[in-house]
Every structure is written in structure tokens, then in C-alpha cells.
PDB file of N, CA and C in Angstrom:
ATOM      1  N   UNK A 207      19.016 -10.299 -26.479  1.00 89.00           N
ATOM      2  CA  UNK A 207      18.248 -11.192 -25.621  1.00 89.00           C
ATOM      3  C   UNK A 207      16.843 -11.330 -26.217  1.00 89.00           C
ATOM      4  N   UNK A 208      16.400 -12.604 -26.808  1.00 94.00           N
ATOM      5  CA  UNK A 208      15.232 -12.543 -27.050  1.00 94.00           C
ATOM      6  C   UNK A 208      14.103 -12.858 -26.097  1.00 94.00           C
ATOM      7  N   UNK A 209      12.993 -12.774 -26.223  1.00 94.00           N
ATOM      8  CA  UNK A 209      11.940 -12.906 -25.358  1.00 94.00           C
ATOM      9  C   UNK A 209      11.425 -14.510 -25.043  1.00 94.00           C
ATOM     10  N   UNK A 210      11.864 -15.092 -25.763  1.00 96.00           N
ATOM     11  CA  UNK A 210      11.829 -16.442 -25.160  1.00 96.00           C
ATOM     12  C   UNK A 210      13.442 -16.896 -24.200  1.00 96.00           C
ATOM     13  N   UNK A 211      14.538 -16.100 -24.177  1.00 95.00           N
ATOM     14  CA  UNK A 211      15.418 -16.166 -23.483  1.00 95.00           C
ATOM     15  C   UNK A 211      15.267 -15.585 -22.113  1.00 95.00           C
ATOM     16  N   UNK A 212      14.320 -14.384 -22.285  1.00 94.00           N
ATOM     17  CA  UNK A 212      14.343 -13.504 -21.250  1.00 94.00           C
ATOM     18  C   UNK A 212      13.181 -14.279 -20.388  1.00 94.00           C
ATOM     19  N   UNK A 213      11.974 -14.968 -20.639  1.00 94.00           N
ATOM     20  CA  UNK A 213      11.315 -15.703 -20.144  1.00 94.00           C
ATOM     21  C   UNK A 213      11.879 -16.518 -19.323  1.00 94.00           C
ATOM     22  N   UNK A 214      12.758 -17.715 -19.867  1.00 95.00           N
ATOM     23  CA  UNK A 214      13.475 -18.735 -19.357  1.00 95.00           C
ATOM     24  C   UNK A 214      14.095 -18.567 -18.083  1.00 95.00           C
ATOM     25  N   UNK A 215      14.701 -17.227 -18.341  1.00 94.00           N
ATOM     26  CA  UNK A 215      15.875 -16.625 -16.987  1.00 94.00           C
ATOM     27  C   UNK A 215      14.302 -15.631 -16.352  1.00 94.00           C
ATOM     28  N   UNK A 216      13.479 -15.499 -16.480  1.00 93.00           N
ATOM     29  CA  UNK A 216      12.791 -15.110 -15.213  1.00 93.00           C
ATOM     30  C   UNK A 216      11.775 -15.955 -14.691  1.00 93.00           C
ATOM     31  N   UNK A 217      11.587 -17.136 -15.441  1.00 93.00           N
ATOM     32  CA  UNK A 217      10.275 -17.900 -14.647  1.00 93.00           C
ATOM     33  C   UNK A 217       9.206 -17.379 -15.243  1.00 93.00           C
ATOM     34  N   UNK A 218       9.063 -17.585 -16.336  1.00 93.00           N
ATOM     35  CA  UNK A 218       7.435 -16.931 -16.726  1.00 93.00           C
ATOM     36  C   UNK A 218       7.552 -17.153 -18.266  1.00 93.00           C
ATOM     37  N   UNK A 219       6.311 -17.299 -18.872  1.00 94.00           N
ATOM     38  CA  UNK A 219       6.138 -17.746 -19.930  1.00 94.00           C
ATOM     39  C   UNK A 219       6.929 -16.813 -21.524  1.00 94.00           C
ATOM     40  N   UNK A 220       7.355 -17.011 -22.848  1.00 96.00           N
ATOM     41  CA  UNK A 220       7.161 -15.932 -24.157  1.00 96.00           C
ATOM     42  C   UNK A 220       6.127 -15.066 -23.709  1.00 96.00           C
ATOM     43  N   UNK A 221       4.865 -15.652 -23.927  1.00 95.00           N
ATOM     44  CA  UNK A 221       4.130 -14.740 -24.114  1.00 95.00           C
ATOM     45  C   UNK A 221       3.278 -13.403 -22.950  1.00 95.00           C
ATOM     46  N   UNK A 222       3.940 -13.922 -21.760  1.00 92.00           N
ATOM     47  CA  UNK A 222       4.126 -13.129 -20.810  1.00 92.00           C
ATOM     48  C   UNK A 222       4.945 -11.707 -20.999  1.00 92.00           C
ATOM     49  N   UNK A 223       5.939 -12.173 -21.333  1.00 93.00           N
ATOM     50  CA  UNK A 223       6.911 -11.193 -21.814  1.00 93.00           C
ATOM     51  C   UNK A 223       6.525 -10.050 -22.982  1.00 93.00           C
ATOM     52  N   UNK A 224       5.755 -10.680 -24.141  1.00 94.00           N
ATOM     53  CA  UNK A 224       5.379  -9.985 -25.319  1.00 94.00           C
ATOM     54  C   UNK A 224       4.186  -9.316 -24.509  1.00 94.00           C
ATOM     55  N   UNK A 225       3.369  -9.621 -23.682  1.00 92.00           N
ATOM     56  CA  UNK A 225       2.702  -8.575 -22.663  1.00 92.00           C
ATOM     57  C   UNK A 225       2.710  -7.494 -22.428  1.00 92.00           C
ATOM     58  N   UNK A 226       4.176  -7.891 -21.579  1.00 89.00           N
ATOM     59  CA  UNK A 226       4.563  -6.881 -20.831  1.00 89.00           C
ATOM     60  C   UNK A 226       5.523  -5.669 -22.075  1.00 89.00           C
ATOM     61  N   UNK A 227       5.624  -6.065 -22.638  1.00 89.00           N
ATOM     62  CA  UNK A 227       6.131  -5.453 -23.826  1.00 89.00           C
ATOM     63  C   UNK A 227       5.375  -4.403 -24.601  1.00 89.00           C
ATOM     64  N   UNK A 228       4.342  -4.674 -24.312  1.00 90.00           N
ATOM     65  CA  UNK A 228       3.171  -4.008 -25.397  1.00 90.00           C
ATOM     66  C   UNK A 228       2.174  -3.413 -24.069  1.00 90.00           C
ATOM     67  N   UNK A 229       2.605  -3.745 -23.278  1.00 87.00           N
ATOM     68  CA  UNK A 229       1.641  -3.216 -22.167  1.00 87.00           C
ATOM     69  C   UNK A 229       0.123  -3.838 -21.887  1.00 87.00           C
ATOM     70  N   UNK A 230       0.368  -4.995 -22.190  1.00 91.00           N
ATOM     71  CA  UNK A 230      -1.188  -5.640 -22.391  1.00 91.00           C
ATOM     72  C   UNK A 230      -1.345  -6.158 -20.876  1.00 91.00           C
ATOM     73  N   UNK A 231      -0.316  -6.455 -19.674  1.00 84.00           N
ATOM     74  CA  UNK A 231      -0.273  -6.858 -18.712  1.00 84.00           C
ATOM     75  C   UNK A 231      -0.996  -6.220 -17.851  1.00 84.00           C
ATOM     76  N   UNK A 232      -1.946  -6.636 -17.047  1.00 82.00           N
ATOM     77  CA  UNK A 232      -2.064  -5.351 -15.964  1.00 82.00           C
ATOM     78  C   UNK A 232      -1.736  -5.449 -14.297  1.00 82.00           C
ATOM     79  N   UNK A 233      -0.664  -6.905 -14.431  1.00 82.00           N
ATOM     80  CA  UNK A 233       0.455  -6.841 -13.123  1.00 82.00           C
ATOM     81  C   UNK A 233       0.748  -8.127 -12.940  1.00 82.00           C
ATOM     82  N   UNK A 234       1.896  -8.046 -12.318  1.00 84.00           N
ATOM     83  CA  UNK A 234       2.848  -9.655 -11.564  1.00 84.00           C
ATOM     84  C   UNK A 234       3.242  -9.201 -10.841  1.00 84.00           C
ATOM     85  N   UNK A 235       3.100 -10.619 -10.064  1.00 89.00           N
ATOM     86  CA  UNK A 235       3.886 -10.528  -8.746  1.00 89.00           C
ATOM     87  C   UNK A 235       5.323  -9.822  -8.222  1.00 89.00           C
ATOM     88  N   UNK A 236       5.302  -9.372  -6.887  1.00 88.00           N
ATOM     89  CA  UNK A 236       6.583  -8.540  -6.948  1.00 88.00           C
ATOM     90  C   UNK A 236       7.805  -9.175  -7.205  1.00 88.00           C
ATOM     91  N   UNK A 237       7.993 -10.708  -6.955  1.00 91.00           N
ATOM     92  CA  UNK A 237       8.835 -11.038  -6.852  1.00 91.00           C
ATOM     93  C   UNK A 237       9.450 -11.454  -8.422  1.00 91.00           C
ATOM     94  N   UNK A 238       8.776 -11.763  -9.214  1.00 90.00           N
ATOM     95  CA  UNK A 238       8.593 -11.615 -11.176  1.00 90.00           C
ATOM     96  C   UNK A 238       9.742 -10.492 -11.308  1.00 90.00           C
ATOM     97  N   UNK A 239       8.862  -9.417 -10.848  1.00 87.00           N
ATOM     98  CA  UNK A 239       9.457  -8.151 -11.298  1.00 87.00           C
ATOM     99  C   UNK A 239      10.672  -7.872 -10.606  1.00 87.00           C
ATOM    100  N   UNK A 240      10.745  -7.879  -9.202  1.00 88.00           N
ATOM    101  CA  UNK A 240      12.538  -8.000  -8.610  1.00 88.00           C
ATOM    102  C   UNK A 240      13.329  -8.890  -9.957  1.00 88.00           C
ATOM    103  N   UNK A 241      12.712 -10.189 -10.424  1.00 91.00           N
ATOM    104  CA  UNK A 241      13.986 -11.524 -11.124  1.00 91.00           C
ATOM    105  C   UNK A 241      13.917 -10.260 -12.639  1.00 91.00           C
ATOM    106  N   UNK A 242      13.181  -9.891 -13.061  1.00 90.00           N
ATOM    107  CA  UNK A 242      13.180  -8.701 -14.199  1.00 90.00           C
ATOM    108  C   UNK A 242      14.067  -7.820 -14.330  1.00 90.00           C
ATOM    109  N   UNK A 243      14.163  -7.104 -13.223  1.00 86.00           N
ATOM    110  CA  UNK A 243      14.838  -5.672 -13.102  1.00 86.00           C
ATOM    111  C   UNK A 243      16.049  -6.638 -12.800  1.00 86.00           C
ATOM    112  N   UNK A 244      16.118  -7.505 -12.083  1.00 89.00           N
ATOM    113  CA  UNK A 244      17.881  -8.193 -11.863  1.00 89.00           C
ATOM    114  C   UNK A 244      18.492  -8.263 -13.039  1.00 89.00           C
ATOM    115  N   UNK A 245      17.677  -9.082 -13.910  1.00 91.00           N
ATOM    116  CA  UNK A 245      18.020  -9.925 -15.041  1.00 91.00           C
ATOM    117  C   UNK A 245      18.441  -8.850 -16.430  1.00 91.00           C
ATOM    118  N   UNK A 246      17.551  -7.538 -16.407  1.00 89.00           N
ATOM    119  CA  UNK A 246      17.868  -6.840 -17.085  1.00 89.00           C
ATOM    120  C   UNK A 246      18.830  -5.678 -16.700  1.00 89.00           C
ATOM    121  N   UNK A 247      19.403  -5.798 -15.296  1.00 86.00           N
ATOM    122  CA  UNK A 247      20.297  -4.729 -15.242  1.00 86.00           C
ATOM    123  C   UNK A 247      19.506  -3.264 -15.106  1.00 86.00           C
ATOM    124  N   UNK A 248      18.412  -3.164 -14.754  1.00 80.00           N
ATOM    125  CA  UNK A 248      17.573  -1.805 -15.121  1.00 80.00           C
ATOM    126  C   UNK A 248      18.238  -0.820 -13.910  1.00 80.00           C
ATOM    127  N   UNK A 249      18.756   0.381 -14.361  1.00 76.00           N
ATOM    128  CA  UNK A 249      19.377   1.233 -13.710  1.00 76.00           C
ATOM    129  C   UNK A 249      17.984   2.451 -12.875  1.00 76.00           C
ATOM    130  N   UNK A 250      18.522   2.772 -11.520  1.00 70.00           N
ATOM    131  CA  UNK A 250      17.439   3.478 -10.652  1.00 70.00           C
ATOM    132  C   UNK A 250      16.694   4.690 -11.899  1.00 70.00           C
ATOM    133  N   UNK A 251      17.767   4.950 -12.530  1.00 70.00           N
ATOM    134  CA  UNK A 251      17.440   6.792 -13.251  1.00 70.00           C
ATOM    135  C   UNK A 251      16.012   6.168 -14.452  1.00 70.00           C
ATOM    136  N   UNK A 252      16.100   4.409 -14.663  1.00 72.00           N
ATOM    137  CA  UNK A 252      14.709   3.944 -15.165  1.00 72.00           C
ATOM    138  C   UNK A 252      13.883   3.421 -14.603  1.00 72.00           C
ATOM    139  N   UNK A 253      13.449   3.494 -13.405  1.00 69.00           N
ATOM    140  CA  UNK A 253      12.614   2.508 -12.667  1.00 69.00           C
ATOM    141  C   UNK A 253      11.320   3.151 -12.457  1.00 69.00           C
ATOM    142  N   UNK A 254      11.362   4.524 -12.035  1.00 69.00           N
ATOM    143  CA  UNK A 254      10.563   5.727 -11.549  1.00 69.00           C
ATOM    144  C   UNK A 254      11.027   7.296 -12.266  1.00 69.00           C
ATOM    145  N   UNK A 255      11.597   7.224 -13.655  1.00 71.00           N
ATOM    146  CA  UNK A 255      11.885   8.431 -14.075  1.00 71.00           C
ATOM    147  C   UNK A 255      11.204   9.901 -13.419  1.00 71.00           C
ATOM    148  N   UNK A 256      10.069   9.616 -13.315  1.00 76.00           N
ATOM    149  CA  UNK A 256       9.269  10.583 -12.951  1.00 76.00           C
ATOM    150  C   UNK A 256       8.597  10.829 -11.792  1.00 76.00           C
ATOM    151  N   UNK A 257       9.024   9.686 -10.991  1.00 75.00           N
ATOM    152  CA  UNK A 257       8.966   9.342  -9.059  1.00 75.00           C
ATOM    153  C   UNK A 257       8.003   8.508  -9.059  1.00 75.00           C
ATOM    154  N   UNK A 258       8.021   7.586  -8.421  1.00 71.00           N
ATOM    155  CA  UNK A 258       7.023   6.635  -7.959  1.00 71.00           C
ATOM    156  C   UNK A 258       5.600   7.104  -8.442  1.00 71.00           C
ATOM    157  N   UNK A 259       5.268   5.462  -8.455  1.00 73.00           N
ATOM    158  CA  UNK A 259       3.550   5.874  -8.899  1.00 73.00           C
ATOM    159  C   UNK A 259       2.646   6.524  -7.513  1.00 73.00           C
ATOM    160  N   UNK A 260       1.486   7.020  -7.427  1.00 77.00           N
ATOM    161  CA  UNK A 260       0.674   7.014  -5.943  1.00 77.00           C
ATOM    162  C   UNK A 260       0.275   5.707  -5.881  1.00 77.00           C
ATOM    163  N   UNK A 261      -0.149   5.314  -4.427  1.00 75.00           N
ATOM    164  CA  UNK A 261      -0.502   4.233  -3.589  1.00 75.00           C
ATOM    165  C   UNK A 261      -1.986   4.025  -4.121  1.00 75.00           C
ATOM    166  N   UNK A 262      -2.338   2.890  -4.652  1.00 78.00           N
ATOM    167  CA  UNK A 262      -3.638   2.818  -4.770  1.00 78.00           C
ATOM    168  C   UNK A 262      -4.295   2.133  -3.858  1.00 78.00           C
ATOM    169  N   UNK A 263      -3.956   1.290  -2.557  1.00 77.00           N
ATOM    170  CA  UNK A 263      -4.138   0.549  -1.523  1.00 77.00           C
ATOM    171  C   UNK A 263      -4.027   1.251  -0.457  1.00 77.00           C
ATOM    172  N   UNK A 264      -4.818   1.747   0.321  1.00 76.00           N
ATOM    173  CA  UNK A 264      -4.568   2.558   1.699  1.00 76.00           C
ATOM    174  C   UNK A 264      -4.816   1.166   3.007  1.00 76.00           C
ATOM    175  N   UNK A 265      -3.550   1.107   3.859  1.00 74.00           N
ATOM    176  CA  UNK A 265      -3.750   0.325   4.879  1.00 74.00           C
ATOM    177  C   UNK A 265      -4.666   0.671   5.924  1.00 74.00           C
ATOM    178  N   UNK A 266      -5.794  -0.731   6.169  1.00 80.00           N
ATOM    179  CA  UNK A 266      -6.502  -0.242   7.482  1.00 80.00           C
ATOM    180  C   UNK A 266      -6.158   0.994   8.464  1.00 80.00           C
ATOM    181  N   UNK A 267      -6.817   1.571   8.878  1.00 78.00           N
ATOM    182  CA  UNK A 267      -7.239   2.437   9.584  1.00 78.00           C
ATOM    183  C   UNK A 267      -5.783   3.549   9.365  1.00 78.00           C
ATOM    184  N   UNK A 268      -5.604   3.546   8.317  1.00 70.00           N
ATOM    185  CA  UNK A 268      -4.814   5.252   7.714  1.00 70.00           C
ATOM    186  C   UNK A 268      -5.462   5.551   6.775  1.00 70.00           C
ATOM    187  N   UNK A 269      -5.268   6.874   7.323  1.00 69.00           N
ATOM    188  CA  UNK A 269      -6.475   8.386   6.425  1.00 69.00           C
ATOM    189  C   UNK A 269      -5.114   9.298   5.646  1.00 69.00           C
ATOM    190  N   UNK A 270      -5.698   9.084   4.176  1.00 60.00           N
ATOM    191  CA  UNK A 270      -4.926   9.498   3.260  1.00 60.00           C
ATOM    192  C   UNK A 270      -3.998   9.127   2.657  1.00 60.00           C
ATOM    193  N   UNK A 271      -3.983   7.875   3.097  1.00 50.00           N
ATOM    194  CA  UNK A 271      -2.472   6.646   2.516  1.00 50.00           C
ATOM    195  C   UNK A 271      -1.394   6.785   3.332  1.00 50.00           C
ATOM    196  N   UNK A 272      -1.734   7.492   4.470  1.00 51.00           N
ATOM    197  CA  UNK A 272      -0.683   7.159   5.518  1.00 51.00           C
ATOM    198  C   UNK A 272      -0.198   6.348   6.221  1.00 51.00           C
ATOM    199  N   UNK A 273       0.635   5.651   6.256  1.00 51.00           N
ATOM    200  CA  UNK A 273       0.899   4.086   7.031  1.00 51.00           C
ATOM    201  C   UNK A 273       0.507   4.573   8.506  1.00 51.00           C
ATOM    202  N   UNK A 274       0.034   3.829   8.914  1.00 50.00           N
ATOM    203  CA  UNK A 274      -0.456   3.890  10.822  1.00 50.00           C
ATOM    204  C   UNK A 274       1.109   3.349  11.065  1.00 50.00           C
ATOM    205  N   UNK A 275       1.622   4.317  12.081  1.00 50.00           N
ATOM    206  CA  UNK A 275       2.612   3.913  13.520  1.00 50.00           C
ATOM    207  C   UNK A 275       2.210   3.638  14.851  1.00 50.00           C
ATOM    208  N   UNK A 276       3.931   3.763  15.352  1.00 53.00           N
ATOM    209  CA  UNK A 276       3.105   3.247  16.629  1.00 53.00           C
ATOM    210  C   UNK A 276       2.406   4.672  17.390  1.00 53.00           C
ATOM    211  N   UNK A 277       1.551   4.726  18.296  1.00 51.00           N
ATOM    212  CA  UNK A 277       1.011   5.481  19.104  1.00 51.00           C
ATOM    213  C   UNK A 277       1.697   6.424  19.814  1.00 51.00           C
ATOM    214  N   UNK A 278       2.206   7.858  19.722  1.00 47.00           N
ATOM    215  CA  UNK A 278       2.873   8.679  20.479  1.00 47.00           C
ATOM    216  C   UNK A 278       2.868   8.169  21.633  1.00 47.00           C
ATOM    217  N   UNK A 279       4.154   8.180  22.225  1.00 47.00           N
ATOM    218  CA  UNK A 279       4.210   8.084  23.909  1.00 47.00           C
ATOM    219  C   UNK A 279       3.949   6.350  24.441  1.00 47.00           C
ATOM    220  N   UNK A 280       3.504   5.641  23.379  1.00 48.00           N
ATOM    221  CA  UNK A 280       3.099   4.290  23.833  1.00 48.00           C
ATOM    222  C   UNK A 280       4.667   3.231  23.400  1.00 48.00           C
ATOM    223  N   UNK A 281       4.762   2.503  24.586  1.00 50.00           N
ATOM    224  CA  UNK A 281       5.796   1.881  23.619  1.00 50.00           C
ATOM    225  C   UNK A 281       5.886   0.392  23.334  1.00 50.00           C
ATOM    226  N   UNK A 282       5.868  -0.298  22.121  1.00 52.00           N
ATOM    227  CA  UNK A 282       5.684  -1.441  22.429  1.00 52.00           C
ATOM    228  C   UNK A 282       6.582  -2.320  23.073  1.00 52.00           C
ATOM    229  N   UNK A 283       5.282  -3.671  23.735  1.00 48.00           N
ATOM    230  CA  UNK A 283       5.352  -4.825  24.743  1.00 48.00           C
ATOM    231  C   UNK A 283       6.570  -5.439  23.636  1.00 48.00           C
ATOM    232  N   UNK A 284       7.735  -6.371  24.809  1.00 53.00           N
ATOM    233  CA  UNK A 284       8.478  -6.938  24.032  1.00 53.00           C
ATOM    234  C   UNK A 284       7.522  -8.402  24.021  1.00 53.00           C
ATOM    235  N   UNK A 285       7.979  -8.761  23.082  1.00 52.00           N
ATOM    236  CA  UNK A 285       7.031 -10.246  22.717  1.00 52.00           C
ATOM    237  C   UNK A 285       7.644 -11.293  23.906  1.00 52.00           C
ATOM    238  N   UNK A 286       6.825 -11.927  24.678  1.00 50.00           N
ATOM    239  CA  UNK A 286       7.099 -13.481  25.350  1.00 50.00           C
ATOM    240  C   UNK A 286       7.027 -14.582  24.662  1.00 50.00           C
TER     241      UNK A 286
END
């Protein structure tokens, strides 16, 4: 598969690809990378060899990169 083939079948330019190849990229969209990993067949045991990266985005009002839930004991309103 060359890199102008592999372009074609994901929506994104050659030289996108020779980028990401060499590591010159420093990110695309998630949905790029889902048509990537499809297109190349990439098996789980290569995705995260070494476990997921850490979170560099902490969501509003969670301390320590913890996703906020819902409120013990509170339960949510069904929507009208």
C-alpha cells in the first residue's frame, strides 16, 4: 500500500501521511484516525502497547482528571 493509496482511502492528503510517518504530525482529528486504524487493520495488542497515553485535558470542575458524575444520592430529572 503506498502512501498516496493510503491517503486516497482515508481522506487526507500524500503528504499528510509521510507526516504521520516520520512523526512530524502533532494531531488529527479523531475521526482521520478511526478511517486509519480501519483501513489499516491495526490490531488492539498495537494501538496502546504500553496502555493508553495520560489525559492532557481535565474536564471542568474535575480535580485530577477525574470525569465529574452524577451527585451521590441525587437523581437525574427526566427531560420534558
Amino acid at each position: 500500500l503506498t502512501q498516496q493509496q493510503l491517503a486516497s482511502r482515508v481522506a487526507v492528503t500524500q503528504p499528510t501521511i509521510s507526516k504521520l510517518e516520520t512523526g512530524q504530525t502533532q494531531g488529527m482529528r479523531f475521526r482521520t484516525l478511526c478511517r486509519l486504524v480501519g483501513i489499516l487493520q491495526i490490531g488492539e495488542e498495537y494501538r496502546f502497547p504500553d496502555g493508553p497515553p495520560p489525559a492532557t485535558r481535565r474536564l471542568p470542575g474535575s480535580q485530577d482528571g477525574a470525569q465529574p458524575g452524577p451527585a451521590a444520592g441525587r437523581r437525574a430529572s427526566p427531560r420534558r
